[in-house]
């Protein structure tokens, strides 16, 4: 059975997940938004940043998200910012499908991450990610435009099912 498609991002209380400026995309404000994750034991060990001192539910969520993810989809802005910031062993350890208009050969990184560049839309990227993930889930890793493109292409029933996974759907 195919896994679910989900997105996992940190969001400010006013609904923002990133700066508008590409130069600041993973800058000071983003770092402040992510400050909860940096001390988590699983996150630090996964990125080979040394031991983290935080355990508990947040750490469990980070580990569970990583374990359930069989492939990721991201937009070009996230890839461009991450390409400069990620360590040589990128943090995904799965195939990643970057939605872009740029033609580019796959980029294989140590640790099991291979970036594939998809220039025929998010549906194609999702199809390829689902195939690569097998029974595991597909994570949309951002950015906001990529998440919205995915959500806006779904019917209310599909969004409801993906968020709640069960229950009574209100369909008209």
PDB file of N, CA, C and O in Angstrom, residues 3 9 20 46 59 71 91 100 146 156:
ATOM      1  N   UNK A   3       2.187   4.941   0.736  1.00  0.00           N
ATOM      2  CA  UNK A   3       2.158   5.782   1.926  1.00  0.00           C
ATOM      3  C   UNK A   3       1.386   7.070   1.684  1.00  0.00           C
ATOM      4  O   UNK A   3       0.844   7.313   0.610  1.00  0.00           O
ATOM      5  N   UNK A   9       6.801  21.328   8.266  1.00  0.00           N
ATOM      6  CA  UNK A   9       7.568  22.573   8.312  1.00  0.00           C
ATOM      7  C   UNK A   9       7.316  23.241   9.660  1.00  0.00           C
ATOM      8  O   UNK A   9       6.325  22.973  10.317  1.00  0.00           O
ATOM      9  N   UNK A  20      10.933  36.134   2.532  1.00  0.00           N
ATOM     10  CA  UNK A  20      10.723  36.340   1.093  1.00  0.00           C
ATOM     11  C   UNK A  20      12.034  36.353   0.327  1.00  0.00           C
ATOM     12  O   UNK A  20      12.101  35.943  -0.820  1.00  0.00           O
ATOM     13  N   UNK A  46      21.608  12.693  13.627  1.00  0.00           N
ATOM     14  CA  UNK A  46      21.350  12.428  12.212  1.00  0.00           C
ATOM     15  C   UNK A  46      22.208  13.311  11.310  1.00  0.00           C
ATOM     16  O   UNK A  46      22.675  12.870  10.265  1.00  0.00           O
ATOM     17  N   UNK A  59      11.638  15.325  20.252  1.00  0.00           N
ATOM     18  CA  UNK A  59      12.659  14.448  19.687  1.00  0.00           C
ATOM     19  C   UNK A  59      12.012  13.237  19.016  1.00  0.00           C
ATOM     20  O   UNK A  59      12.419  12.815  17.928  1.00  0.00           O
ATOM     21  N   UNK A  71      10.671   9.378   0.685  1.00  0.00           N
ATOM     22  CA  UNK A  71      11.132  10.310  -0.344  1.00  0.00           C
ATOM     23  C   UNK A  71      10.582  11.679   0.010  1.00  0.00           C
ATOM     24  O   UNK A  71       9.590  11.793   0.730  1.00  0.00           O
ATOM     25  N   UNK A  91      20.704  15.945   4.839  1.00  0.00           N
ATOM     26  CA  UNK A  91      19.963  15.370   5.966  1.00  0.00           C
ATOM     27  C   UNK A  91      18.815  14.434   5.610  1.00  0.00           C
ATOM     28  O   UNK A  91      18.144  13.945   6.499  1.00  0.00           O
ATOM     29  N   UNK A 100      11.465  22.161 -10.401  1.00  0.00           N
ATOM     30  CA  UNK A 100      12.222  23.271 -10.971  1.00  0.00           C
ATOM     31  C   UNK A 100      11.958  23.355 -12.465  1.00  0.00           C
ATOM     32  O   UNK A 100      11.404  22.431 -13.060  1.00  0.00           O
ATOM     33  N   UNK A 146       5.292  25.480  -2.924  1.00  0.00           N
ATOM     34  CA  UNK A 146       5.181  24.069  -3.314  1.00  0.00           C
ATOM     35  C   UNK A 146       4.094  23.379  -2.501  1.00  0.00           C
ATOM     36  O   UNK A 146       3.285  22.623  -3.043  1.00  0.00           O
ATOM     37  N   UNK A 156     -11.440  19.011  -1.374  1.00  0.00           N
ATOM     38  CA  UNK A 156     -11.565  19.041   0.087  1.00  0.00           C
ATOM     39  C   UNK A 156     -11.541  17.655   0.735  1.00  0.00           C
ATOM     40  O   UNK A 156     -10.953  17.466   1.775  1.00  0.00           O
TER      41      UNK A 156
END
